[in-house]
PDB file of C-alpha atoms and ligand atoms in Angstrom:
ATOM      1  CA  MET A  74      -7.980   3.866 -27.913  1.00 61.00           C
ATOM      2  CA  SER A  75      -7.428   0.522 -26.188  1.00 87.00           C
ATOM      3  CA  ALA A  76      -5.083   1.271 -22.856  1.00 97.00           C
ATOM      4  CA  THR A  77      -1.596   0.211 -22.639  1.00 98.00           C
ATOM      5  CA  VAL A  78      -1.773  -2.228 -19.285  1.00 98.00           C
ATOM      6  CA  ILE A  79       0.068  -1.521 -16.171  1.00 98.00           C
ATOM      7  CA  ASP A  80       1.967  -5.165 -15.018  1.00 98.00           C
ATOM      8  CA  GLY A  81       2.252  -4.586 -11.348  1.00 98.00           C
ATOM      9  CA  LYS A  82       2.984  -8.195 -10.949  1.00 98.00           C
ATOM     10  CA  ALA A  83       7.006  -7.823 -13.065  1.00 98.00           C
ATOM     11  CA  PHE A  84       7.120  -4.740 -11.969  1.00 98.00           C
ATOM     12  CA  ALA A  85       6.665  -5.755  -7.898  1.00 98.00           C
ATOM     13  CA  ALA A  86       9.115  -7.895  -8.799  1.00 98.00           C
ATOM     14  CA  THR A  87      11.587  -5.062 -10.403  1.00 98.00           C
ATOM     15  CA  VAL A  88      10.901  -3.226  -6.793  1.00 98.00           C
ATOM     16  CA  ARG A  89      11.752  -7.071  -4.970  1.00 98.00           C
ATOM     17  CA  GLU A  90      14.763  -7.338  -7.072  1.00 98.00           C
ATOM     18  CA  LYS A  91      16.259  -3.514  -5.903  1.00 98.00           C
ATOM     19  CA  VAL A  92      15.835  -4.266  -2.636  1.00 98.00           C
ATOM     20  CA  ALA A  93      17.282  -7.469  -2.551  1.00 98.00           C
ATOM     21  CA  ILE A  94      20.545  -5.938  -4.287  1.00 98.00           C
ATOM     22  CA  HIS A  95      20.173  -3.306  -1.289  1.00 98.00           C
ATOM     23  CA  VAL A  96      19.912  -5.814   1.169  1.00 98.00           C
ATOM     24  CA  ALA A  97      22.785  -7.650   0.182  1.00 98.00           C
ATOM     25  CA  ARG A  98      25.149  -4.859  -0.051  1.00 98.00           C
ATOM     26  CA  LEU A  99      23.617  -3.849   3.716  1.00 98.00           C
ATOM     27  CA  LYS A 100      25.093  -7.154   4.604  1.00 98.00           C
ATOM     28  CA  GLU A 101      28.523  -6.704   3.234  1.00 98.00           C
ATOM     29  CA  GLU A 102      29.682  -4.100   3.380  1.00 98.00           C
ATOM     30  CA  HIS A 103      28.047  -2.876   7.295  1.00 98.00           C
ATOM     31  CA  GLY A 104      27.220  -6.373   8.343  1.00 98.00           C
ATOM     32  CA  ILE A 105      23.659  -5.553   8.730  1.00 98.00           C
ATOM     33  CA  THR A 106      20.187  -7.166   7.853  1.00 98.00           C
ATOM     34  CA  PRO A 107      17.501  -5.409   8.305  1.00 98.00           C
ATOM     35  CA  GLY A 108      14.020  -6.954  10.229  1.00 98.00           C
ATOM     36  CA  LEU A 109      10.669  -6.681   9.681  1.00 98.00           C
ATOM     37  CA  ALA A 110       8.539  -7.326  12.697  1.00 98.00           C
ATOM     38  CA  VAL A 111       4.443  -8.226  11.933  1.00 98.00           C
ATOM     39  CA  VAL A 112       2.348  -7.964  14.748  1.00 98.00           C
ATOM     40  CA  LEU A 113      -0.947 -10.467  14.325  1.00 98.00           C
ATOM     41  CA  VAL A 114      -3.780 -10.729  16.755  1.00 98.00           C
ATOM     42  CA  GLY A 115      -6.514 -13.031  16.282  1.00 97.00           C
ATOM     43  CA  GLU A 116      -7.094 -15.657  13.213  1.00 94.00           C
ATOM     44  CA  ASP A 117      -9.120 -13.634  10.449  1.00 94.00           C
ATOM     45  CA  PRO A 118      -8.392 -15.629   7.079  1.00 93.00           C
ATOM     46  CA  ALA A 119      -7.570 -12.948   5.161  1.00 92.00           C
ATOM     47  CA  SER A 120      -4.919 -11.384   7.539  1.00 95.00           C
ATOM     48  CA  GLN A 121      -3.472 -14.579   7.908  1.00 95.00           C
ATOM     49  CA  VAL A 122      -2.638 -15.092   4.260  1.00 94.00           C
ATOM     50  CA  TYR A 123      -0.694 -11.157   3.704  1.00 94.00           C
ATOM     51  CA  VAL A 124       1.214 -11.849   6.891  1.00 96.00           C
ATOM     52  CA  ARG A 125       1.975 -15.554   5.552  1.00 96.00           C
ATOM     53  CA  SER A 126       2.954 -13.743   2.103  1.00 96.00           C
ATOM     54  CA  LYS A 127       4.824 -10.437   4.030  1.00 97.00           C
ATOM     55  CA  GLY A 128       6.992 -12.936   5.684  1.00 97.00           C
ATOM     56  CA  LYS A 129       7.601 -15.206   2.776  1.00 98.00           C
ATOM     57  CA  MET A 130       8.563 -12.393   0.489  1.00 98.00           C
ATOM     58  CA  THR A 131      11.094 -10.797   3.474  1.00 98.00           C
ATOM     59  CA  VAL A 132      13.218 -14.086   3.485  1.00 98.00           C
ATOM     60  CA  GLU A 133      13.640 -14.181   0.106  1.00 98.00           C
ATOM     61  CA  VAL A 134      14.927 -10.807  -0.740  1.00 98.00           C
ATOM     62  CA  GLY A 135      17.301 -11.307   2.308  1.00 98.00           C
ATOM     63  CA  MET A 136      15.592  -9.561   5.153  1.00 98.00           C
ATOM     64  CA  ASN A 137      15.315 -11.085   8.941  1.00 98.00           C
ATOM     65  CA  SER A 138      11.046 -11.965   9.205  1.00 98.00           C
ATOM     66  CA  TYR A 139       9.823 -11.476  12.930  1.00 98.00           C
ATOM     67  CA  GLU A 140       6.117 -12.678  13.128  1.00 98.00           C
ATOM     68  CA  HIS A 141       3.948 -12.305  16.093  1.00 98.00           C
ATOM     69  CA  LYS A 142       0.929 -14.156  16.711  1.00 97.00           C
ATOM     70  CA  LEU A 143      -1.040 -13.289  19.115  1.00 98.00           C
ATOM     71  CA  ASP A 144      -4.397 -14.871  20.598  1.00 98.00           C
ATOM     72  CA  ILE A 145      -7.619 -12.696  19.395  1.00 98.00           C
ATOM     73  CA  ASP A 146      -8.265 -11.540  23.344  1.00 98.00           C
ATOM     74  CA  THR A 147      -4.823 -10.188  23.796  1.00 98.00           C
ATOM     75  CA  PRO A 148      -5.244  -6.864  26.676  1.00 98.00           C
ATOM     76  CA  GLU A 149      -4.369  -3.900  25.301  1.00 98.00           C
ATOM     77  CA  ASP A 150      -1.319  -2.945  27.622  1.00 98.00           C
ATOM     78  CA  VAL A 151       0.261  -6.695  26.260  1.00 98.00           C
ATOM     79  CA  LEU A 152       0.171  -5.241  22.438  1.00 98.00           C
ATOM     80  CA  LEU A 153       1.737  -1.461  23.658  1.00 98.00           C
ATOM     81  CA  ALA A 154       4.285  -4.287  26.025  1.00 98.00           C
ATOM     82  CA  LEU A 155       4.948  -5.436  22.979  1.00 99.00           C
ATOM     83  CA  ILE A 156       5.718  -2.624  20.616  1.00 99.00           C
ATOM     84  CA  ALA A 157       7.635  -0.795  23.034  1.00 99.00           C
ATOM     85  CA  LYS A 158      10.060  -4.111  23.143  1.00 98.00           C
ATOM     86  CA  LEU A 159      10.522  -4.110  19.434  1.00 99.00           C
ATOM     87  CA  ASN A 160      10.699  -0.474  19.752  1.00 99.00           C
ATOM     88  CA  ALA A 161      13.290  -0.977  21.490  1.00 98.00           C
ATOM     89  CA  ASP A 162      15.473  -4.121  19.733  1.00 98.00           C
ATOM     90  CA  PRO A 163      17.565  -3.233  17.192  1.00 98.00           C
ATOM     91  CA  ALA A 164      17.518  -5.878  14.477  1.00 98.00           C
ATOM     92  CA  VAL A 165      13.893  -4.226  14.180  1.00 99.00           C
ATOM     93  CA  HIS A 166      13.997  -1.279  11.371  1.00 98.00           C
ATOM     94  CA  GLY A 167      10.379  -1.731  10.508  1.00 99.00           C
ATOM     95  CA  ILE A 168       7.129  -2.846  12.550  1.00 99.00           C
ATOM     96  CA  LEU A 169       4.012  -3.450  10.935  1.00 98.00           C
ATOM     97  CA  VAL A 170       0.510  -4.340  12.856  1.00 98.00           C
ATOM     98  CA  GLN A 171      -2.027  -5.854  10.884  1.00 97.00           C
ATOM     99  CA  LEU A 172      -4.909  -4.343  10.971  1.00 96.00           C
ATOM    100  CA  PRO A 173      -7.953  -4.513  11.220  1.00 94.00           C
ATOM    101  CA  LEU A 174      -7.715  -5.107  15.226  1.00 97.00           C
ATOM    102  CA  PRO A 175     -10.343  -6.685  17.091  1.00 97.00           C
ATOM    103  CA  LYS A 176     -12.249  -4.199  18.479  1.00 97.00           C
ATOM    104  CA  HIS A 177     -11.353  -3.859  22.055  1.00 98.00           C
ATOM    105  CA  LEU A 178      -8.149  -3.108  21.045  1.00 98.00           C
ATOM    106  CA  ASP A 179      -7.904   1.099  20.119  1.00 98.00           C
ATOM    107  CA  GLU A 180      -6.356   1.300  16.252  1.00 98.00           C
ATOM    108  CA  ASP A 181      -4.881   4.262  16.279  1.00 98.00           C
ATOM    109  CA  LEU A 182      -3.607   3.697  19.922  1.00 98.00           C
ATOM    110  CA  VAL A 183      -1.606   1.133  19.292  1.00 98.00           C
ATOM    111  CA  ILE A 184      -0.490   2.808  16.005  1.00 98.00           C
ATOM    112  CA  ASN A 185       0.435   5.584  17.337  1.00 98.00           C
ATOM    113  CA  ALA A 186       2.881   3.778  19.648  1.00 99.00           C
ATOM    114  CA  ILE A 187       4.911   2.595  17.219  1.00 99.00           C
ATOM    115  CA  ASP A 188       8.404   4.254  16.716  1.00 99.00           C
ATOM    116  CA  PRO A 189       7.587   6.680  13.666  1.00 98.00           C
ATOM    117  CA  ALA A 190      11.006   5.512  12.370  1.00 98.00           C
ATOM    118  CA  LYS A 191       9.771   1.946  12.327  1.00 98.00           C
ATOM    119  CA  ASP A 192       6.404   2.730  10.910  1.00 98.00           C
ATOM    120  CA  VAL A 193       6.877   0.831   7.894  1.00 98.00           C
ATOM    121  CA  ASP A 194       3.311   1.327   7.117  1.00 98.00           C
ATOM    122  CA  GLY A 195       3.633   4.867   7.439  1.00 98.00           C
ATOM    123  CA  PHE A 196      -0.066   5.204   9.416  1.00 98.00           C
ATOM    124  CA  HIS A 197       1.959   7.465  12.584  1.00 98.00           C
ATOM    125  CA  ILE A 198       0.301  10.532  13.136  1.00 98.00           C
ATOM    126  CA  SER A 199       3.934  12.341  12.837  1.00 98.00           C
ATOM    127  CA  ASN A 200       4.393  10.224   9.023  1.00 98.00           C
ATOM    128  CA  VAL A 201       1.120  11.665   8.373  1.00 98.00           C
ATOM    129  CA  GLY A 202       2.169  14.851   9.277  1.00 98.00           C
ATOM    130  CA  LEU A 203       5.109  14.832   7.615  1.00 98.00           C
ATOM    131  CA  LEU A 204       3.566  13.778   3.957  1.00 98.00           C
ATOM    132  CA  GLY A 205       1.428  15.940   4.448  1.00 97.00           C
ATOM    133  CA  THR A 206       3.802  18.760   5.200  1.00 97.00           C
ATOM    134  CA  GLY A 207       5.645  17.509   1.907  1.00 94.00           C
ATOM    135  CA  GLN A 208       9.048  16.243   4.860  1.00 96.00           C
ATOM    136  CA  LYS A 209      10.904  12.904   3.934  1.00 96.00           C
ATOM    137  CA  SER A 210       8.208  10.492   5.920  1.00 97.00           C
ATOM    138  CA  MET A 211       7.445   7.073   5.564  1.00 98.00           C
ATOM    139  CA  VAL A 212       4.954   6.571   3.239  1.00 98.00           C
ATOM    140  CA  PRO A 213       2.253   4.057   3.174  1.00 98.00           C
ATOM    141  CA  CYS A 214       2.428   0.946   0.723  1.00 98.00           C
ATOM    142  CA  THR A 215      -0.308   1.241  -1.372  1.00 98.00           C
ATOM    143  CA  PRO A 216      -0.065   4.412  -2.648  1.00 98.00           C
ATOM    144  CA  LEU A 217       3.572   4.423  -2.543  1.00 98.00           C
ATOM    145  CA  GLY A 218       2.832   1.440  -4.907  1.00 98.00           C
ATOM    146  CA  CYS A 219       0.767   3.362  -7.368  1.00 98.00           C
ATOM    147  CA  LEU A 220       2.446   6.904  -7.283  1.00 98.00           C
ATOM    148  CA  MET A 221       6.284   4.244  -8.782  1.00 98.00           C
ATOM    149  CA  MET A 222       3.827   2.853 -11.227  1.00 98.00           C
ATOM    150  CA  LEU A 223       2.341   6.582 -12.443  1.00 98.00           C
ATOM    151  CA  ARG A 224       5.937   7.763 -12.105  1.00 98.00           C
ATOM    152  CA  ASP A 225       7.472   4.827 -14.256  1.00 98.00           C
ATOM    153  CA  HIS A 226       4.562   5.459 -16.777  1.00 98.00           C
ATOM    154  CA  HIS A 227       4.341   8.954 -17.362  1.00 98.00           C
ATOM    155  CA  GLY A 228       8.294  10.772 -15.851  1.00 97.00           C
ATOM    156  CA  ALA A 229       6.606  14.029 -14.463  1.00 97.00           C
ATOM    157  CA  LEU A 230       3.264  13.955 -12.788  1.00 98.00           C
ATOM    158  CA  SER A 231       3.550  17.725 -12.821  1.00 98.00           C
ATOM    159  CA  GLY A 232       0.390  20.035 -13.951  1.00 98.00           C
ATOM    160  CA  MET A 233      -1.620  16.519 -14.739  1.00 98.00           C
ATOM    161  CA  ASN A 234      -5.810  16.266 -12.530  1.00 98.00           C
ATOM    162  CA  ALA A 235      -5.868  13.316 -10.692  1.00 99.00           C
ATOM    163  CA  VAL A 236      -9.053  12.133  -9.050  1.00 99.00           C
ATOM    164  CA  VAL A 237      -9.003   9.553  -6.158  1.00 99.00           C
ATOM    165  CA  ILE A 238     -11.985   7.689  -5.634  1.00 98.00           C
ATOM    166  CA  GLY A 239     -12.454   7.412  -1.965  1.00 98.00           C
ATOM    167  CA  ARG A 240     -10.925   9.587   0.579  1.00 98.00           C
ATOM    168  CA  SER A 241      -9.556   6.626   3.026  1.00 97.00           C
ATOM    169  CA  ASN A 242      -6.495   6.976   5.397  1.00 96.00           C
ATOM    170  CA  ILE A 243      -4.777   4.626   4.049  1.00 96.00           C
ATOM    171  CA  VAL A 244      -5.062   4.881   0.441  1.00 98.00           C
ATOM    172  CA  GLY A 245      -6.968   7.818  -0.538  1.00 98.00           C
ATOM    173  CA  LYS A 246      -5.668  10.467   2.093  1.00 98.00           C
ATOM    174  CA  PRO A 247      -1.880   9.550   1.515  1.00 98.00           C
ATOM    175  CA  MET A 248      -2.480   9.044  -2.353  1.00 98.00           C
ATOM    176  CA  ALA A 249      -3.454  12.860  -2.801  1.00 98.00           C
ATOM    177  CA  GLN A 250      -1.165  13.737  -0.419  1.00 98.00           C
ATOM    178  CA  LEU A 251       1.663  12.272  -2.797  1.00 98.00           C
ATOM    179  CA  LEU A 252       0.173  13.171  -6.383  1.00 98.00           C
ATOM    180  CA  LEU A 253       0.253  17.111  -4.887  1.00 98.00           C
ATOM    181  CA  ASN A 254       3.352  16.815  -4.008  1.00 97.00           C
ATOM    182  CA  ASP A 255       4.253  15.430  -7.399  1.00 98.00           C
ATOM    183  CA  SER A 256       2.771  18.926  -8.414  1.00 98.00           C
ATOM    184  CA  CYS A 257      -0.944  17.495  -9.457  1.00 98.00           C
ATOM    185  CA  THR A 258      -3.933  19.003  -9.515  1.00 98.00           C
ATOM    186  CA  VAL A 259      -5.997  16.859  -6.906  1.00 98.00           C
ATOM    187  CA  THR A 260      -9.294  16.377  -6.157  1.00 98.00           C
ATOM    188  CA  ILE A 261     -10.414  14.076  -3.355  1.00 98.00           C
ATOM    189  CA  ALA A 262     -14.174  12.637  -4.603  1.00 98.00           C
ATOM    190  CA  HIS A 263     -16.009  10.089  -1.767  1.00 96.00           C
ATOM    191  CA  SER A 264     -19.461   8.687  -1.153  1.00 92.00           C
ATOM    192  CA  ARG A 265     -20.661  12.663  -0.947  1.00 96.00           C
ATOM    193  CA  THR A 266     -19.044  14.147  -3.747  1.00 98.00           C
ATOM    194  CA  LYS A 267     -21.660  15.659  -6.845  1.00 98.00           C
ATOM    195  CA  ASP A 268     -22.041  14.776  -9.847  1.00 98.00           C
ATOM    196  CA  LEU A 269     -19.423  12.315  -9.666  1.00 98.00           C
ATOM    197  CA  PRO A 270     -19.220  10.879 -13.590  1.00 98.00           C
ATOM    198  CA  ASP A 271     -18.427  14.609 -14.695  1.00 98.00           C
ATOM    199  CA  VAL A 272     -15.625  15.028 -11.723  1.00 98.00           C
ATOM    200  CA  VAL A 273     -13.526  11.503 -12.755  1.00 98.00           C
ATOM    201  CA  ARG A 274     -14.247  12.901 -16.072  1.00 98.00           C
ATOM    202  CA  GLY A 275     -11.977  15.902 -15.971  1.00 98.00           C
ATOM    203  CA  ALA A 276      -8.912  13.491 -14.600  1.00 98.00           C
ATOM    204  CA  ASP A 277      -5.431  12.550 -16.343  1.00 98.00           C
ATOM    205  CA  ILE A 278      -5.522   9.956 -13.682  1.00 99.00           C
ATOM    206  CA  VAL A 279      -7.989   8.351 -11.578  1.00 99.00           C
ATOM    207  CA  VAL A 280      -7.343   6.533  -8.764  1.00 99.00           C
ATOM    208  CA  ALA A 281     -10.670   4.442  -7.579  1.00 98.00           C
ATOM    209  CA  ALA A 282     -10.112   3.348  -4.024  1.00 98.00           C
ATOM    210  CA  VAL A 283     -13.716   2.918  -2.591  1.00 97.00           C
ATOM    211  CA  GLY A 284     -13.708  -1.255  -2.017  1.00 97.00           C
ATOM    212  CA  ARG A 285     -17.441  -1.303  -4.005  1.00 97.00           C
ATOM    213  CA  PRO A 286     -17.246  -3.729  -7.595  1.00 98.00           C
ATOM    214  CA  GLU A 287     -16.988  -2.534 -10.944  1.00 98.00           C
ATOM    215  CA  MET A 288     -17.978   0.867  -9.551  1.00 98.00           C
ATOM    216  CA  VAL A 289     -16.516   2.952 -12.509  1.00 98.00           C
ATOM    217  CA  PRO A 290     -17.909   2.693 -15.713  1.00 98.00           C
ATOM    218  CA  GLY A 291     -15.894   3.299 -18.749  1.00 98.00           C
ATOM    219  CA  ASP A 292     -17.936   6.333 -19.967  1.00 98.00           C
ATOM    220  CA  TRP A 293     -16.800   8.573 -17.018  1.00 98.00           C
ATOM    221  CA  ILE A 294     -12.898   7.914 -18.440  1.00 98.00           C
ATOM    222  CA  LYS A 295     -11.964  10.647 -20.232  1.00 98.00           C
ATOM    223  CA  ASP A 296      -9.917   9.770 -23.342  1.00 98.00           C
ATOM    224  CA  GLY A 297      -6.503   8.639 -22.709  1.00 98.00           C
ATOM    225  CA  ALA A 298      -6.288   8.713 -19.004  1.00 98.00           C
ATOM    226  CA  THR A 299      -4.638   6.170 -16.848  1.00 98.00           C
ATOM    227  CA  VAL A 300      -6.197   4.039 -15.084  1.00 98.00           C
ATOM    228  CA  ILE A 301      -5.364   2.546 -10.905  1.00 98.00           C
ATOM    229  CA  ASP A 302      -7.467   0.367  -9.932  1.00 98.00           C
ATOM    230  CA  VAL A 303      -6.848  -0.733  -6.084  1.00 98.00           C
ATOM    231  CA  GLY A 304      -9.424  -2.459  -5.024  1.00 97.00           C
ATOM    232  CA  ILE A 305      -9.476  -6.350  -4.279  1.00 95.00           C
ATOM    233  CA  ASN A 306     -13.646  -6.890  -4.348  1.00 95.00           C
ATOM    234  CA  ARG A 307     -14.641 -10.906  -4.270  1.00 95.00           C
ATOM    235  CA  ILE A 308     -17.397 -11.423  -6.592  1.00 96.00           C
ATOM    236  CA  ASP A 309     -20.334 -14.086  -7.630  1.00 96.00           C
ATOM    237  CA  ALA A 310     -18.832 -15.374 -10.937  1.00 96.00           C
ATOM    238  CA  PRO A 311     -21.732 -18.038 -11.570  1.00 95.00           C
ATOM    239  CA  GLU A 312     -20.465 -18.287 -15.589  1.00 94.00           C
ATOM    240  CA  LYS A 313     -17.599 -20.160 -14.304  1.00 95.00           C
ATOM    241  CA  GLY A 314     -19.813 -23.081 -12.071  1.00 95.00           C
ATOM    242  CA  GLU A 315     -21.859 -22.527  -9.473  1.00 94.00           C
ATOM    243  CA  GLY A 316     -19.881 -21.071  -5.970  1.00 94.00           C
ATOM    244  CA  LYS A 317     -17.312 -20.434  -8.023  1.00 96.00           C
ATOM    245  CA  THR A 318     -16.207 -16.461  -7.837  1.00 96.00           C
ATOM    246  CA  ARG A 319     -13.723 -14.045  -9.080  1.00 96.00           C
ATOM    247  CA  LEU A 320     -11.372 -10.708  -8.036  1.00 96.00           C
ATOM    248  CA  VAL A 321     -12.064  -7.685  -9.759  1.00 97.00           C
ATOM    249  CA  GLY A 322     -11.569  -4.275  -8.829  1.00 98.00           C
ATOM    250  CA  ASP A 323     -13.423  -0.743  -8.406  1.00 98.00           C
ATOM    251  CA  VAL A 324     -13.500  -0.124 -12.244  1.00 98.00           C
ATOM    252  CA  HIS A 325     -15.239  -2.340 -14.862  1.00 98.00           C
ATOM    253  CA  TYR A 326     -12.026  -3.138 -16.238  1.00 98.00           C
ATOM    254  CA  GLU A 327     -13.313  -3.920 -19.799  1.00 97.00           C
ATOM    255  CA  SER A 328     -14.505  -0.521 -20.661  1.00 98.00           C
ATOM    256  CA  CYS A 329     -12.449   1.158 -19.003  1.00 98.00           C
ATOM    257  CA  ALA A 330      -9.308  -0.046 -20.580  1.00 98.00           C
ATOM    258  CA  ALA A 331     -11.481   0.715 -24.274  1.00 98.00           C
ATOM    259  CA  VAL A 332     -11.057   4.323 -23.088  1.00 98.00           C
ATOM    260  CA  ALA A 333      -8.229   4.867 -21.356  1.00 98.00           C
ATOM    261  CA  GLY A 334      -4.437   5.185 -22.048  1.00 98.00           C
ATOM    262  CA  ALA A 335      -2.961   2.974 -19.189  1.00 98.00           C
ATOM    263  CA  ILE A 336      -4.762   1.037 -17.123  1.00 98.00           C
ATOM    264  CA  THR A 337      -4.134  -1.238 -13.662  1.00 98.00           C
ATOM    265  CA  PRO A 338      -5.794  -4.804 -13.726  1.00 98.00           C
ATOM    266  CA  VAL A 339      -7.390  -6.765 -11.248  1.00 98.00           C
ATOM    267  CA  PRO A 340      -5.772  -9.028  -9.830  1.00 97.00           C
ATOM    268  CA  GLY A 341      -1.645  -8.635 -11.143  1.00 97.00           C
ATOM    269  CA  GLY A 342      -1.922  -4.640 -10.515  1.00 98.00           C
ATOM    270  CA  VAL A 343      -1.679  -2.718  -7.827  1.00 98.00           C
ATOM    271  CA  GLY A 344      -2.462  -5.002  -5.051  1.00 97.00           C
ATOM    272  CA  PRO A 345       1.778  -7.037  -5.701  1.00 97.00           C
ATOM    273  CA  MET A 346       3.304  -3.544  -5.876  1.00 98.00           C
ATOM    274  CA  THR A 347       2.058  -3.196  -1.980  1.00 97.00           C
ATOM    275  CA  ILE A 348       4.173  -5.747  -0.793  1.00 97.00           C
ATOM    276  CA  ALA A 349       7.019  -4.741  -2.665  1.00 98.00           C
ATOM    277  CA  CYS A 350       6.635  -0.458  -1.118  1.00 98.00           C
ATOM    278  CA  LEU A 351       6.673  -2.439   2.236  1.00 98.00           C
ATOM    279  CA  LEU A 352       9.873  -3.827   1.090  1.00 98.00           C
ATOM    280  CA  ALA A 353      11.147  -1.018   0.064  1.00 98.00           C
ATOM    281  CA  ASN A 354      10.072   0.610   3.658  1.00 98.00           C
ATOM    282  CA  THR A 355      11.911  -1.899   5.616  1.00 98.00           C
ATOM    283  CA  VAL A 356      14.869  -1.083   3.533  1.00 98.00           C
ATOM    284  CA  THR A 357      14.866   2.669   3.538  1.00 98.00           C
ATOM    285  CA  ALA A 358      13.634   2.581   7.174  1.00 98.00           C
ATOM    286  CA  CYS A 359      16.892   0.609   7.850  1.00 98.00           C
ATOM    287  CA  CYS A 360      19.329   2.783   6.247  1.00 98.00           C
ATOM    288  CA  ARG A 361      17.372   5.909   7.681  1.00 98.00           C
ATOM    289  CA  ALA A 362      18.753   3.910  11.304  1.00 98.00           C
ATOM    290  CA  ASN A 363      21.723   3.617  10.368  1.00 98.00           C
ATOM    291  CA  ASN A 364      22.699   6.940   8.819  1.00 98.00           C
ATOM    292  CA  LEU A 365      23.866   5.079   5.503  1.00 97.00           C
ATOM    293  CA  ALA A 366      22.721   6.482   2.007  1.00 95.00           C
ATOM    294  CA  GLU A 367      18.760   4.931   1.219  1.00 93.00           C
ATOM    295  CA  PRO A 368      18.344   3.070  -1.903  1.00 92.00           C
ATOM    296  CA  GLU A 369      16.887   5.101  -4.971  1.00 92.00           C
ATOM    297  CA  GLY A 370      14.170   5.176  -6.462  1.00 92.00           C
ATOM    298  CA  LEU A 371      12.258   3.507  -3.895  1.00 96.00           C
ATOM    299  CA  THR A 372      10.741   5.698  -1.712  1.00 94.00           C
ATOM    300  CA  ALA A 373       8.667   9.216  -2.685  1.00 94.00           C
TER     301      ALA A 373
HETATM  302  N1  GUN B 574      -4.504  -4.848   5.964  1.00 74.30           N
HETATM  303  C1  GUN B 574      -4.745  -4.699   5.371  1.00 74.30           C
HETATM  304  N2  GUN B 574      -4.264  -4.065   4.486  1.00 74.30           N
HETATM  305  C2  GUN B 574      -2.840  -3.499   5.075  1.00 74.30           C
HETATM  306  C3  GUN B 574      -1.853  -2.187   5.300  1.00 74.30           C
HETATM  307  O1  GUN B 574      -1.783  -2.061   4.674  1.00 74.30           O
HETATM  308  N3  GUN B 574      -1.663  -1.970   6.803  1.00 74.30           N
HETATM  309  C4  GUN B 574      -1.853  -3.109   8.174  1.00 74.30           C
HETATM  310  N4  GUN B 574      -0.785  -2.536   8.872  1.00 74.30           N
HETATM  311  N5  GUN B 574      -2.908  -4.014   7.487  1.00 74.30           N
HETATM  312  C5  GUN B 574      -3.957  -3.959   6.422  1.00 74.30           C
END
């Protein structure tokens, strides 16, 4: 079987379009412009790229973008005071603190200082608990993007065997919760899992989120399974010339695509969906804050 390629780039564009339509309606009918505040502490180059990209796309869909760039040695109380100010600001509907934070800052303390209603990352302990109990919550962006693509491809996911490889708080655990809420039979596999190849061979849906380049080969994949590759790894590419690199996922694309029914590419799969879902979460948070109907198809 040769897999259908799930085009995350095109899908993300349709999500942003839906967000833009809803933002225009909020402005016209209610005089409300959703606002997203992004806080970056320090100058990590990858984080700077993400933050710039988030700001640009926020403005493109018609929302207000507020960027707060703080020095790498910003004291914790200064960061907490900024979060308190953003929590109290009615023009700010979503708050994202870019991770990782510098070592002297307590990540859990900082994340849990964000108003859960404005926690567009879905990392606050209240949102984690709400998702875990199947209640309305803010859902982490990357797993939400994966879920949207899976629902779009399959329709209902009920009864499917799903294996999530990776147990991070940002992707693996919330992904498993979302699949469980959609009535999948879910296994979370990780570095200590015994017989990982056999576990993966039982899956109708494989979500790989471990951060190890090309670790899942095609002979682990069941014929016709759907493979969602969350990994974004930069590896050397001497075939492109000296010092050149390329991006690969956590699955070995060619061998997996040869047996899978559907697969997300890297780049152009899960990656573009993450920012699109951040924008979706911001418009959802804005609607909830104003007791207005939420946009359809943009939440879990
Ligand atoms: N750093 C890498 N991914 C993320 C994310 O999804 N949210 C935040 N806040 N920081 C990140």
